[in-house]
Each structure stands twice: as C-alpha cells, then as structure tokens.
Amino acid sequence: MSTAQWLLMFHITAAFFLVGGSIAAGVLNVLSQRAARPSETALFLRLIRTVLPVIAIGSIGTLVFGLWLVHELHFDFWSFWILAAIVLWLLAGALGGAGGKHQERARVLAERLAAQGDTPDDELRTILRDPRGNAMSWLAGLATLLLLVDMIWKPGA
Amino acid sequence: MTLLGYSRPFWPLFLHVLGAMTLVGAMLAVFVLTIAAWKRPEVAVLRRAAFRTLLILAIPAWIVMRVGAQLIYSKEFGSGGHDPDWVGIGFIVADAGLLVLLVTSGVAFWWERAGSTIAGRVVGALTGIYLVMLAFAWLAMSGKWS
C-alpha cells in the first residue's frame, strides 16, 4: 500500500467514527426526548457521553488525515471542495457543541427530577422540545451530511 | 486519481457510504444500550430502544448500503472478470452481516418481550462482533486491500 492509500484508509476510518458516532448520539438524543420519566431521559443523555470520544477521534482524524492527503497528493488547498469541507467541519463542530450544551442542561434537570420522585415535569419537557436547542443538533447533523456529499462529489475538483 | 473516487458515479457511492456509516452508528447505539442494560437489567426501556433501533435504523441502513454496493459493482466490475480482494471482502461482510443482523434483531425481540438477561448479553456480543466485521470491511475497502 502506498502512503496515500494508508492515509485514505485512516481518513475514511475517522469519517466512520465521526458519522457513526454522531448517528449513535442522535439516536440516544431522540430516545431521551421520547422517554416517559426523567430518570429514563437522564439515562439516555448520560449514554451520549460514552460516544463523545468516538466523535472526537473521528473529528480530529478526518481533519488531520484529510489535510495530510491534500499535501501528499499535491491537491490545490484552495479548491472549492477542500475549503467547503473545512467550513462544514468547523460548522458541524460548533453546532454539535452548542447542541451538546443544550442536552447537558436537560440532563442536569432530569437527574434532579429523577432524585425528587421521578415524575414527568413541564420544565424538562420544554427544554427537551426547545426548537432552538434541538435545531443546533439537527443542523450539526446536516453539516456532517453535506460534508459527506462534498467528499464524494468533490465539486470544483 | 481514482484513489479518491474521482469520476465514480455519485449516487451509488453516496448511498453505499451513507448506508454503511448509518449502519455503524445504529450498531454503536445498540452496543451502548446493551452495555447499559448489562449494568441495569431492570430498565425495560433499554431493551425496547435496542430492538427498535435495529428495526427502524440498522436494517433499512443495511438495505441502502447493499443496494448502493450492487449499483457500483454493476457499473464498475460487472464484466465478469476477477474482482479485487477488497470487493470480495466487502460482499462477504455485507451478506454474512445480514445474517448476523437478522439473528441479532430476533434475539433483541426475544430480549424485549421476555426480559431475559442472557438474551441481552447475546445481543451485546453479536452487536460487538458485527461492529468488528464492519470495521474490517471499511478498512479493506478504503485501503483497497489486494
């Protein structure tokens, strides 16, 4: 295998970590919103934390091995598809982080409610259904999807 | 230039990759749920979530991944010649993986209905094995092993 093939293998492996981890986090987030009791909501939101290292490794790996590939294959760094990928990568990270803070706020409240009788609560329901907080996570997912489209389509290459 | 997928048809490759990554994400979610249920077997919502994730996300993702794979194969390798090893590895993992996925879903159904601890552990083990198989396939296919 050539150096470029090794780099591509690691780049794609990182992409599987990033997208797979994000999908797993999305599944657990949806489950937390549909849970009947605060203790269940808190449990699903806690489980999201276990996939965060997978997303982090994928996020850093895609960027490092992607830029290394650009250098190795002598691609034009200023090509539209490469710049678009970097912008989408930054967007996905920023939006995902903001969505994560919203989930953390919901988890803290859910933990407290679970310890105080574990009955359904309007405040928790409002946070879980907050359109702005949820939009951050969904837009992070959309940015990740567009990143995948960009990597396969390579507009302007 | 073909290394990075230039001049390859967009939709079949996109569907194949998106399906594969969604399948990995679904199986990772199921794995996390089974590990959590291992520690807290009394929480029924974990069993239900694992089974529904397999049914609603993992199986449809497998179908999208496999249809994309077949479309790419028809366009690029369908002439009847000898296929590269990485193509064979991809097909073996995809087709054997369906069997693992269906058995896992069946055991997860039993786990959801009966709440058997053994069933939960079998689902966790099968999910872990399938994740390793999927990792082997994406390494072989992205590295173009021959």
PDB file of C-alpha atoms in Angstrom:
ATOM      1  CA  MET A   1       0.000   0.000   0.000  1.00  0.00           C
ATOM      2  CA  SER A   2       1.212   3.483  -0.844  1.00  0.00           C
ATOM      3  CA  THR A   3       1.376   6.310   1.730  1.00  0.00           C
ATOM      4  CA  ALA A   4      -1.703   7.886   0.116  1.00  0.00           C
ATOM      5  CA  GLN A   5      -3.651   4.592   0.459  1.00  0.00           C
ATOM      6  CA  TRP A   6      -2.734   4.363   4.153  1.00  0.00           C
ATOM      7  CA  LEU A   7      -3.772   7.978   4.680  1.00  0.00           C
ATOM      8  CA  LEU A   8      -7.045   7.452   2.825  1.00  0.00           C
ATOM      9  CA  MET A   9      -7.762   4.347   4.936  1.00  0.00           C
ATOM     10  CA  PHE A  10      -7.213   6.302   8.166  1.00  0.00           C
ATOM     11  CA  HIS A  11      -9.184   9.299   6.819  1.00  0.00           C
ATOM     12  CA  ILE A  12     -12.184   7.103   5.979  1.00  0.00           C
ATOM     13  CA  THR A  13     -11.894   5.240   9.296  1.00  0.00           C
ATOM     14  CA  ALA A  14     -12.041   8.605  11.068  1.00  0.00           C
ATOM     15  CA  ALA A  15     -15.081   9.534   8.946  1.00  0.00           C
ATOM     16  CA  PHE A  16     -16.814   6.316  10.087  1.00  0.00           C
ATOM     17  CA  PHE A  17     -16.047   7.282  13.700  1.00  0.00           C
ATOM     18  CA  LEU A  18     -17.349  10.839  13.163  1.00  0.00           C
ATOM     19  CA  VAL A  19     -20.547   9.983  11.274  1.00  0.00           C
ATOM     20  CA  GLY A  20     -21.241   6.702  13.111  1.00  0.00           C
ATOM     21  CA  GLY A  21     -20.694   8.333  16.490  1.00  0.00           C
ATOM     22  CA  SER A  22     -22.900  11.281  15.527  1.00  0.00           C
ATOM     23  CA  ILE A  23     -25.688   8.944  14.416  1.00  0.00           C
ATOM     24  CA  ALA A  24     -25.434   6.959  17.667  1.00  0.00           C
ATOM     25  CA  ALA A  25     -25.610  10.240  19.647  1.00  0.00           C
ATOM     26  CA  GLY A  26     -28.616  11.301  17.548  1.00  0.00           C
ATOM     27  CA  VAL A  27     -30.408   8.017  18.290  1.00  0.00           C
ATOM     28  CA  LEU A  28     -29.793   8.412  22.037  1.00  0.00           C
ATOM     29  CA  ASN A  29     -30.934  12.055  21.877  1.00  0.00           C
ATOM     30  CA  VAL A  30     -34.210  11.088  20.168  1.00  0.00           C
ATOM     31  CA  LEU A  31     -34.701   8.326  22.779  1.00  0.00           C
ATOM     32  CA  SER A  32     -34.183  10.864  25.594  1.00  0.00           C
ATOM     33  CA  GLN A  33     -36.894  13.115  24.143  1.00  0.00           C
ATOM     34  CA  ARG A  34     -39.362  10.237  23.916  1.00  0.00           C
ATOM     35  CA  ALA A  35     -38.677   8.845  27.384  1.00  0.00           C
ATOM     36  CA  ALA A  36     -41.627   8.850  29.779  1.00  0.00           C
ATOM     37  CA  ARG A  37     -39.780   9.520  33.042  1.00  0.00           C
ATOM     38  CA  PRO A  38     -36.957  11.936  33.964  1.00  0.00           C
ATOM     39  CA  SER A  39     -34.754   9.001  35.084  1.00  0.00           C
ATOM     40  CA  GLU A  40     -35.008   7.487  31.579  1.00  0.00           C
ATOM     41  CA  THR A  41     -34.273  10.851  29.938  1.00  0.00           C
ATOM     42  CA  ALA A  42     -31.223  11.258  32.187  1.00  0.00           C
ATOM     43  CA  LEU A  43     -30.049   7.712  31.394  1.00  0.00           C
ATOM     44  CA  PHE A  44     -30.168   8.239  27.602  1.00  0.00           C
ATOM     45  CA  LEU A  45     -28.491  11.655  27.857  1.00  0.00           C
ATOM     46  CA  ARG A  46     -25.741  10.114  30.045  1.00  0.00           C
ATOM     47  CA  LEU A  47     -25.192   7.435  27.402  1.00  0.00           C
ATOM     48  CA  ILE A  48     -24.495  10.141  24.796  1.00  0.00           C
ATOM     49  CA  ARG A  49     -21.330  10.927  26.783  1.00  0.00           C
ATOM     50  CA  THR A  50     -19.997   7.421  26.074  1.00  0.00           C
ATOM     51  CA  VAL A  51     -19.971   8.044  22.299  1.00  0.00           C
ATOM     52  CA  LEU A  52     -18.410  11.530  22.525  1.00  0.00           C
ATOM     53  CA  PRO A  53     -14.805  10.143  22.446  1.00  0.00           C
ATOM     54  CA  VAL A  54     -15.696   8.273  19.226  1.00  0.00           C
ATOM     55  CA  ILE A  55     -16.945  11.539  17.668  1.00  0.00           C
ATOM     56  CA  ALA A  56     -13.888  13.442  18.918  1.00  0.00           C
ATOM     57  CA  ILE A  57     -11.422  10.884  17.490  1.00  0.00           C
ATOM     58  CA  GLY A  58     -13.341  10.915  14.190  1.00  0.00           C
ATOM     59  CA  SER A  59     -13.495  14.694  14.054  1.00  0.00           C
ATOM     60  CA  ILE A  60      -9.763  15.199  14.658  1.00  0.00           C
ATOM     61  CA  GLY A  61      -8.811  12.224  12.454  1.00  0.00           C
ATOM     62  CA  THR A  62     -10.793  13.388   9.417  1.00  0.00           C
ATOM     63  CA  LEU A  63      -9.123  16.813   9.533  1.00  0.00           C
ATOM     64  CA  VAL A  64      -5.554  15.617  10.209  1.00  0.00           C
ATOM     65  CA  PHE A  65      -5.551  12.763   7.674  1.00  0.00           C
ATOM     66  CA  GLY A  66      -7.569  14.830   5.181  1.00  0.00           C
ATOM     67  CA  LEU A  67      -5.058  17.713   5.209  1.00  0.00           C
ATOM     68  CA  TRP A  68      -2.182  15.207   5.090  1.00  0.00           C
ATOM     69  CA  LEU A  69      -3.792  13.645   1.988  1.00  0.00           C
ATOM     70  CA  VAL A  70      -4.109  17.100   0.370  1.00  0.00           C
ATOM     71  CA  HIS A  71      -0.369  17.569   0.934  1.00  0.00           C
ATOM     72  CA  GLU A  72       0.577  14.015  -0.123  1.00  0.00           C
ATOM     73  CA  LEU A  73      -1.421  14.123  -3.372  1.00  0.00           C
ATOM     74  CA  HIS A  74      -0.458  17.746  -4.151  1.00  0.00           C
ATOM     75  CA  PHE A  75      -4.066  18.943  -4.314  1.00  0.00           C
ATOM     76  CA  ASP A  76      -4.759  22.654  -4.520  1.00  0.00           C
ATOM     77  CA  PHE A  77      -5.583  23.600  -0.923  1.00  0.00           C
ATOM     78  CA  TRP A  78      -7.772  26.486  -2.203  1.00  0.00           C
ATOM     79  CA  SER A  79     -10.021  24.175  -4.278  1.00  0.00           C
ATOM     80  CA  PHE A  80     -13.705  24.772  -3.583  1.00  0.00           C
ATOM     81  CA  TRP A  81     -14.375  21.246  -2.274  1.00  0.00           C
ATOM     82  CA  ILE A  82     -11.478  21.360   0.171  1.00  0.00           C
ATOM     83  CA  LEU A  83     -12.414  24.803   1.514  1.00  0.00           C
ATOM     84  CA  ALA A  84     -16.085  23.749   1.715  1.00  0.00           C
ATOM     85  CA  ALA A  85     -15.052  20.641   3.680  1.00  0.00           C
ATOM     86  CA  ILE A  86     -13.115  22.728   6.204  1.00  0.00           C
ATOM     87  CA  VAL A  87     -16.000  25.206   6.623  1.00  0.00           C
ATOM     88  CA  LEU A  88     -18.518  22.347   7.056  1.00  0.00           C
ATOM     89  CA  TRP A  89     -16.187  20.586   9.517  1.00  0.00           C
ATOM     90  CA  LEU A  90     -15.986  23.785  11.621  1.00  0.00           C
ATOM     91  CA  LEU A  91     -19.771  24.308  11.401  1.00  0.00           C
ATOM     92  CA  ALA A  92     -20.542  20.722  12.412  1.00  0.00           C
ATOM     93  CA  GLY A  93     -18.224  21.009  15.423  1.00  0.00           C
ATOM     94  CA  ALA A  94     -19.589  24.375  16.574  1.00  0.00           C
ATOM     95  CA  LEU A  95     -23.255  23.397  16.137  1.00  0.00           C
ATOM     96  CA  GLY A  96     -22.683  19.977  17.728  1.00  0.00           C
ATOM     97  CA  GLY A  97     -21.026  21.657  20.711  1.00  0.00           C
ATOM     98  CA  ALA A  98     -23.963  24.065  21.120  1.00  0.00           C
ATOM     99  CA  GLY A  99     -26.450  21.175  20.839  1.00  0.00           C
ATOM    100  CA  GLY A 100     -24.414  19.271  23.436  1.00  0.00           C
ATOM    101  CA  LYS A 101     -24.680  22.143  25.915  1.00  0.00           C
ATOM    102  CA  HIS A 102     -28.458  22.120  25.487  1.00  0.00           C
ATOM    103  CA  GLN A 103     -28.532  18.340  26.137  1.00  0.00           C
ATOM    104  CA  GLU A 104     -26.316  18.785  29.196  1.00  0.00           C
ATOM    105  CA  ARG A 105     -28.762  21.350  30.624  1.00  0.00           C
ATOM    106  CA  ALA A 106     -31.611  18.856  30.097  1.00  0.00           C
ATOM    107  CA  ARG A 107     -29.559  16.049  31.689  1.00  0.00           C
ATOM    108  CA  VAL A 108     -28.811  18.040  34.846  1.00  0.00           C
ATOM    109  CA  LEU A 109     -32.514  18.863  35.302  1.00  0.00           C
ATOM    110  CA  ALA A 110     -33.569  15.284  34.505  1.00  0.00           C
ATOM    111  CA  GLU A 111     -31.090  13.912  37.104  1.00  0.00           C
ATOM    112  CA  ARG A 112     -32.507  16.305  39.716  1.00  0.00           C
ATOM    113  CA  LEU A 113     -36.110  15.393  38.911  1.00  0.00           C
ATOM    114  CA  ALA A 114     -35.256  11.679  38.959  1.00  0.00           C
ATOM    115  CA  ALA A 115     -33.924  12.086  42.500  1.00  0.00           C
ATOM    116  CA  GLN A 116     -37.051  14.015  43.579  1.00  0.00           C
ATOM    117  CA  GLY A 117     -39.754  11.478  42.774  1.00  0.00           C
ATOM    118  CA  ASP A 118     -39.178  10.795  39.076  1.00  0.00           C
ATOM    119  CA  THR A 119     -42.464  12.262  37.849  1.00  0.00           C
ATOM    120  CA  PRO A 120     -42.910  13.899  34.408  1.00  0.00           C
ATOM    121  CA  ASP A 121     -42.229  17.635  34.505  1.00  0.00           C
ATOM    122  CA  ASP A 122     -43.229  20.547  32.259  1.00  0.00           C
ATOM    123  CA  GLU A 123     -39.919  22.366  32.580  1.00  0.00           C
ATOM    124  CA  LEU A 124     -37.975  19.289  31.422  1.00  0.00           C
ATOM    125  CA  ARG A 125     -40.450  18.745  28.579  1.00  0.00           C
ATOM    126  CA  THR A 126     -39.989  22.374  27.498  1.00  0.00           C
ATOM    127  CA  ILE A 127     -36.194  22.070  27.466  1.00  0.00           C
ATOM    128  CA  LEU A 128     -36.303  18.768  25.588  1.00  0.00           C
ATOM    129  CA  ARG A 129     -38.636  20.244  22.958  1.00  0.00           C
ATOM    130  CA  ASP A 130     -36.886  23.623  22.711  1.00  0.00           C
ATOM    131  CA  PRO A 131     -36.695  24.239  18.934  1.00  0.00           C
ATOM    132  CA  ARG A 132     -33.526  26.369  19.146  1.00  0.00           C
ATOM    133  CA  GLY A 133     -31.586  23.809  21.191  1.00  0.00           C
ATOM    134  CA  ASN A 134     -32.712  20.910  19.030  1.00  0.00           C
ATOM    135  CA  ALA A 135     -32.029  22.858  15.830  1.00  0.00           C
ATOM    136  CA  MET A 136     -28.332  23.042  16.798  1.00  0.00           C
ATOM    137  CA  SER A 137     -28.056  19.240  16.906  1.00  0.00           C
ATOM    138  CA  TRP A 138     -30.034  18.716  13.690  1.00  0.00           C
ATOM    139  CA  LEU A 139     -28.037  21.412  11.850  1.00  0.00           C
ATOM    140  CA  ALA A 140     -24.803  19.771  13.056  1.00  0.00           C
ATOM    141  CA  GLY A 141     -26.102  16.536  11.516  1.00  0.00           C
ATOM    142  CA  LEU A 142     -26.958  18.368   8.277  1.00  0.00           C
ATOM    143  CA  ALA A 143     -23.456  19.899   8.130  1.00  0.00           C
ATOM    144  CA  THR A 144     -21.966  16.408   8.599  1.00  0.00           C
ATOM    145  CA  LEU A 145     -24.183  15.039   5.819  1.00  0.00           C
ATOM    146  CA  LEU A 146     -23.130  17.893   3.492  1.00  0.00           C
ATOM    147  CA  LEU A 147     -19.507  17.142   4.402  1.00  0.00           C
ATOM    148  CA  LEU A 148     -20.043  13.574   3.192  1.00  0.00           C
ATOM    149  CA  VAL A 149     -21.701  14.850  -0.025  1.00  0.00           C
ATOM    150  CA  ASP A 150     -18.750  17.216  -0.580  1.00  0.00           C
ATOM    151  CA  MET A 151     -16.186  14.452  -0.054  1.00  0.00           C
ATOM    152  CA  ILE A 152     -17.857  12.135  -2.557  1.00  0.00           C
ATOM    153  CA  TRP A 153     -18.987  14.697  -5.155  1.00  0.00           C
ATOM    154  CA  LYS A 154     -15.852  16.916  -4.929  1.00  0.00           C
ATOM    155  CA  PRO A 155     -17.394  19.987  -6.592  1.00  0.00           C
ATOM    156  CA  GLY A 156     -14.790  22.026  -8.448  1.00  0.00           C
ATOM    157  CA  ALA A 157     -12.175  19.259  -8.409  1.00  0.00           C
TER     158      ALA A 157
ATOM    159  CA  MET B   1      -6.736   9.989  -9.339  1.00  0.00           C
ATOM    160  CA  THR B   2      -9.102   7.029  -8.953  1.00  0.00           C
ATOM    161  CA  LEU B   3      -7.712   6.641  -5.414  1.00  0.00           C
ATOM    162  CA  LEU B   4     -10.068   9.244  -4.014  1.00  0.00           C
ATOM    163  CA  GLY B   5     -13.042   8.253  -6.071  1.00  0.00           C
ATOM    164  CA  TYR B   6     -12.794  10.748  -8.968  1.00  0.00           C
ATOM    165  CA  SER B   7     -15.103  10.026 -11.922  1.00  0.00           C
ATOM    166  CA  ARG B   8     -17.074   7.479  -9.897  1.00  0.00           C
ATOM    167  CA  PRO B   9     -20.885   7.796 -10.060  1.00  0.00           C
ATOM    168  CA  PHE B  10     -22.077   9.994  -7.177  1.00  0.00           C
ATOM    169  CA  TRP B  11     -25.383   8.446  -6.093  1.00  0.00           C
ATOM    170  CA  PRO B  12     -24.401   4.753  -5.801  1.00  0.00           C
ATOM    171  CA  LEU B  13     -21.235   5.614  -3.868  1.00  0.00           C
ATOM    172  CA  PHE B  14     -23.063   8.154  -1.686  1.00  0.00           C
ATOM    173  CA  LEU B  15     -25.844   5.663  -0.879  1.00  0.00           C
ATOM    174  CA  HIS B  16     -23.316   2.913  -0.158  1.00  0.00           C
ATOM    175  CA  VAL B  17     -21.186   5.057   2.160  1.00  0.00           C
ATOM    176  CA  LEU B  18     -24.144   6.755   3.878  1.00  0.00           C
ATOM    177  CA  GLY B  19     -25.854   3.390   4.425  1.00  0.00           C
ATOM    178  CA  ALA B  20     -22.647   1.853   5.816  1.00  0.00           C
ATOM    179  CA  MET B  21     -21.982   4.778   8.171  1.00  0.00           C
ATOM    180  CA  THR B  22     -25.608   4.806   9.367  1.00  0.00           C
ATOM    181  CA  LEU B  23     -25.382   1.055   9.961  1.00  0.00           C
ATOM    182  CA  VAL B  24     -22.227   1.554  12.049  1.00  0.00           C
ATOM    183  CA  GLY B  25     -23.944   4.351  14.015  1.00  0.00           C
ATOM    184  CA  ALA B  26     -27.045   2.238  14.651  1.00  0.00           C
ATOM    185  CA  MET B  27     -24.974  -0.750  15.800  1.00  0.00           C
ATOM    186  CA  LEU B  28     -22.873   1.517  18.032  1.00  0.00           C
ATOM    187  CA  ALA B  29     -26.080   2.858  19.635  1.00  0.00           C
ATOM    188  CA  VAL B  30     -27.359  -0.700  20.183  1.00  0.00           C
ATOM    189  CA  PHE B  31     -23.992  -1.717  21.656  1.00  0.00           C
ATOM    190  CA  VAL B  32     -24.082   1.226  24.104  1.00  0.00           C
ATOM    191  CA  LEU B  33     -27.684   0.366  25.064  1.00  0.00           C
ATOM    192  CA  THR B  34     -26.825  -3.297  25.706  1.00  0.00           C
ATOM    193  CA  ILE B  35     -23.801  -2.358  27.837  1.00  0.00           C
ATOM    194  CA  ALA B  36     -26.054  -0.020  29.866  1.00  0.00           C
ATOM    195  CA  ALA B  37     -28.663  -2.792  30.201  1.00  0.00           C
ATOM    196  CA  TRP B  38     -25.931  -5.195  31.380  1.00  0.00           C
ATOM    197  CA  LYS B  39     -25.456  -2.925  34.414  1.00  0.00           C
ATOM    198  CA  ARG B  40     -29.186  -2.165  34.841  1.00  0.00           C
ATOM    199  CA  PRO B  41     -31.160  -5.186  33.578  1.00  0.00           C
ATOM    200  CA  GLU B  42     -34.373  -3.959  35.244  1.00  0.00           C
ATOM    201  CA  VAL B  43     -34.667  -0.933  32.905  1.00  0.00           C
ATOM    202  CA  ALA B  44     -37.097  -2.132  30.219  1.00  0.00           C
ATOM    203  CA  VAL B  45     -36.774   0.998  28.095  1.00  0.00           C
ATOM    204  CA  LEU B  46     -33.190  -0.003  27.157  1.00  0.00           C
ATOM    205  CA  ARG B  47     -34.391  -3.332  25.718  1.00  0.00           C
ATOM    206  CA  ARG B  48     -37.146  -1.624  23.744  1.00  0.00           C
ATOM    207  CA  ALA B  49     -34.745   1.036  22.437  1.00  0.00           C
ATOM    208  CA  ALA B  50     -32.194  -1.565  21.291  1.00  0.00           C
ATOM    209  CA  PHE B  51     -34.774  -3.617  19.377  1.00  0.00           C
ATOM    210  CA  ARG B  52     -36.388  -0.561  17.758  1.00  0.00           C
ATOM    211  CA  THR B  53     -33.010   0.889  16.731  1.00  0.00           C
ATOM    212  CA  LEU B  54     -32.207  -2.386  14.979  1.00  0.00           C
ATOM    213  CA  LEU B  55     -35.607  -2.497  13.288  1.00  0.00           C
ATOM    214  CA  ILE B  56     -36.065   1.167  12.337  1.00  0.00           C
ATOM    215  CA  LEU B  57     -32.467   2.185  11.596  1.00  0.00           C
ATOM    216  CA  ALA B  58     -29.995  -0.707  11.238  1.00  0.00           C
ATOM    217  CA  ILE B  59     -31.956  -2.924   8.827  1.00  0.00           C
ATOM    218  CA  PRO B  60     -33.002  -0.051   6.464  1.00  0.00           C
ATOM    219  CA  ALA B  61     -29.383   1.222   6.548  1.00  0.00           C
ATOM    220  CA  TRP B  62     -28.146  -2.254   5.564  1.00  0.00           C
ATOM    221  CA  ILE B  63     -30.547  -2.237   2.596  1.00  0.00           C
ATOM    222  CA  VAL B  64     -29.340   1.221   1.420  1.00  0.00           C
ATOM    223  CA  MET B  65     -25.694   0.147   1.848  1.00  0.00           C
ATOM    224  CA  ARG B  66     -26.220  -3.115  -0.088  1.00  0.00           C
ATOM    225  CA  VAL B  67     -28.238  -1.517  -2.935  1.00  0.00           C
ATOM    226  CA  GLY B  68     -25.512   1.148  -3.327  1.00  0.00           C
ATOM    227  CA  ALA B  69     -22.851  -1.574  -3.375  1.00  0.00           C
ATOM    228  CA  GLN B  70     -24.668  -3.525  -6.078  1.00  0.00           C
ATOM    229  CA  LEU B  71     -25.140  -0.402  -8.237  1.00  0.00           C
ATOM    230  CA  ILE B  72     -21.417   0.438  -8.009  1.00  0.00           C
ATOM    231  CA  TYR B  73     -20.476  -3.176  -8.728  1.00  0.00           C
ATOM    232  CA  SER B  74     -22.721  -3.300 -11.811  1.00  0.00           C
ATOM    233  CA  LYS B  75     -21.155  -0.131 -13.209  1.00  0.00           C
ATOM    234  CA  GLU B  76     -17.501  -0.828 -12.374  1.00  0.00           C
ATOM    235  CA  PHE B  77     -16.953  -4.566 -12.021  1.00  0.00           C
ATOM    236  CA  GLY B  78     -19.871  -6.204 -13.787  1.00  0.00           C
ATOM    237  CA  SER B  79     -17.878  -7.523 -16.779  1.00  0.00           C
ATOM    238  CA  GLY B  80     -17.346 -10.995 -15.319  1.00  0.00           C
ATOM    239  CA  GLY B  81     -13.579 -10.640 -14.713  1.00  0.00           C
ATOM    240  CA  HIS B  82     -11.727 -11.433 -11.484  1.00  0.00           C
ATOM    241  CA  ASP B  83     -12.723  -8.994  -8.750  1.00  0.00           C
ATOM    242  CA  PRO B  84     -10.145  -7.373  -6.457  1.00  0.00           C
ATOM    243  CA  ASP B  85      -9.898  -8.890  -2.957  1.00  0.00           C
ATOM    244  CA  TRP B  86     -11.373  -5.785  -1.282  1.00  0.00           C
ATOM    245  CA  VAL B  87     -14.549  -6.151  -3.363  1.00  0.00           C
ATOM    246  CA  GLY B  88     -14.880  -9.784  -2.273  1.00  0.00           C
ATOM    247  CA  ILE B  89     -14.289  -8.873   1.372  1.00  0.00           C
ATOM    248  CA  GLY B  90     -16.990  -6.188   1.102  1.00  0.00           C
ATOM    249  CA  PHE B  91     -19.552  -8.612  -0.302  1.00  0.00           C
ATOM    250  CA  ILE B  92     -18.740 -11.362   2.212  1.00  0.00           C
ATOM    251  CA  VAL B  93     -19.083  -8.986   5.161  1.00  0.00           C
ATOM    252  CA  ALA B  94     -22.244  -7.403   3.720  1.00  0.00           C
ATOM    253  CA  ASP B  95     -24.009 -10.720   3.053  1.00  0.00           C
ATOM    254  CA  ALA B  96     -22.809 -12.577   6.150  1.00  0.00           C
ATOM    255  CA  GLY B  97     -23.572  -9.392   8.074  1.00  0.00           C
ATOM    256  CA  LEU B  98     -27.223  -9.578   7.074  1.00  0.00           C
ATOM    257  CA  LEU B  99     -27.441 -12.963   8.785  1.00  0.00           C
ATOM    258  CA  VAL B 100     -25.784 -11.550  11.933  1.00  0.00           C
ATOM    259  CA  LEU B 101     -28.087  -8.515  11.808  1.00  0.00           C
ATOM    260  CA  LEU B 102     -31.247 -10.617  11.464  1.00  0.00           C
ATOM    261  CA  VAL B 103     -30.216 -13.030  14.235  1.00  0.00           C
ATOM    262  CA  THR B 104     -29.346 -10.035  16.460  1.00  0.00           C
ATOM    263  CA  SER B 105     -32.759  -8.466  15.734  1.00  0.00           C
ATOM    264  CA  GLY B 106     -34.516 -11.772  16.505  1.00  0.00           C
ATOM    265  CA  VAL B 107     -32.691 -12.166  19.822  1.00  0.00           C
ATOM    266  CA  ALA B 108     -33.366  -8.476  20.600  1.00  0.00           C
ATOM    267  CA  PHE B 109     -37.084  -9.120  20.041  1.00  0.00           C
ATOM    268  CA  TRP B 110     -36.927 -12.034  22.477  1.00  0.00           C
ATOM    269  CA  TRP B 111     -34.982  -9.819  24.909  1.00  0.00           C
ATOM    270  CA  GLU B 112     -37.598  -7.052  24.670  1.00  0.00           C
ATOM    271  CA  ARG B 113     -40.510  -9.463  25.212  1.00  0.00           C
ATOM    272  CA  ALA B 114     -39.054 -11.793  27.842  1.00  0.00           C
ATOM    273  CA  GLY B 115     -36.504  -9.511  29.506  1.00  0.00           C
ATOM    274  CA  SER B 116     -34.018 -12.388  29.619  1.00  0.00           C
ATOM    275  CA  THR B 117     -30.547 -11.312  30.795  1.00  0.00           C
ATOM    276  CA  ILE B 118     -28.934 -13.962  28.590  1.00  0.00           C
ATOM    277  CA  ALA B 119     -30.716 -12.568  25.526  1.00  0.00           C
ATOM    278  CA  GLY B 120     -29.382  -9.091  26.318  1.00  0.00           C
ATOM    279  CA  ARG B 121     -25.841 -10.412  26.581  1.00  0.00           C
ATOM    280  CA  VAL B 122     -26.201 -12.298  23.293  1.00  0.00           C
ATOM    281  CA  VAL B 123     -27.438  -9.079  21.606  1.00  0.00           C
ATOM    282  CA  GLY B 124     -24.435  -7.204  23.031  1.00  0.00           C
ATOM    283  CA  ALA B 125     -21.968  -9.876  21.886  1.00  0.00           C
ATOM    284  CA  LEU B 126     -23.463 -10.148  18.392  1.00  0.00           C
ATOM    285  CA  THR B 127     -23.511  -6.352  18.044  1.00  0.00           C
ATOM    286  CA  GLY B 128     -19.837  -6.171  19.060  1.00  0.00           C
ATOM    287  CA  ILE B 129     -18.924  -8.919  16.583  1.00  0.00           C
ATOM    288  CA  TYR B 130     -20.838  -7.140  13.804  1.00  0.00           C
ATOM    289  CA  LEU B 131     -19.092  -3.819  14.555  1.00  0.00           C
ATOM    290  CA  VAL B 132     -15.707  -5.592  14.215  1.00  0.00           C
ATOM    291  CA  MET B 133     -16.852  -7.141  10.901  1.00  0.00           C
ATOM    292  CA  LEU B 134     -17.956  -3.724   9.617  1.00  0.00           C
ATOM    293  CA  ALA B 135     -14.625  -2.165  10.661  1.00  0.00           C
ATOM    294  CA  PHE B 136     -12.749  -4.944   8.814  1.00  0.00           C
ATOM    295  CA  ALA B 137     -14.841  -4.257   5.684  1.00  0.00           C
ATOM    296  CA  TRP B 138     -14.357  -0.493   5.684  1.00  0.00           C
ATOM    297  CA  LEU B 139     -10.586  -0.911   6.273  1.00  0.00           C
ATOM    298  CA  ALA B 140     -10.337  -3.391   3.378  1.00  0.00           C
ATOM    299  CA  MET B 141     -12.446  -1.266   1.044  1.00  0.00           C
ATOM    300  CA  SER B 142     -10.902   2.107   1.866  1.00  0.00           C
ATOM    301  CA  GLY B 143      -7.354   0.686   1.746  1.00  0.00           C
ATOM    302  CA  LYS B 144      -8.164  -1.268  -1.447  1.00  0.00           C
ATOM    303  CA  TRP B 145      -6.578  -4.432   0.018  1.00  0.00           C
ATOM    304  CA  SER B 146      -5.467  -6.938  -2.596  1.00  0.00           C
TER     305      SER B 146
END
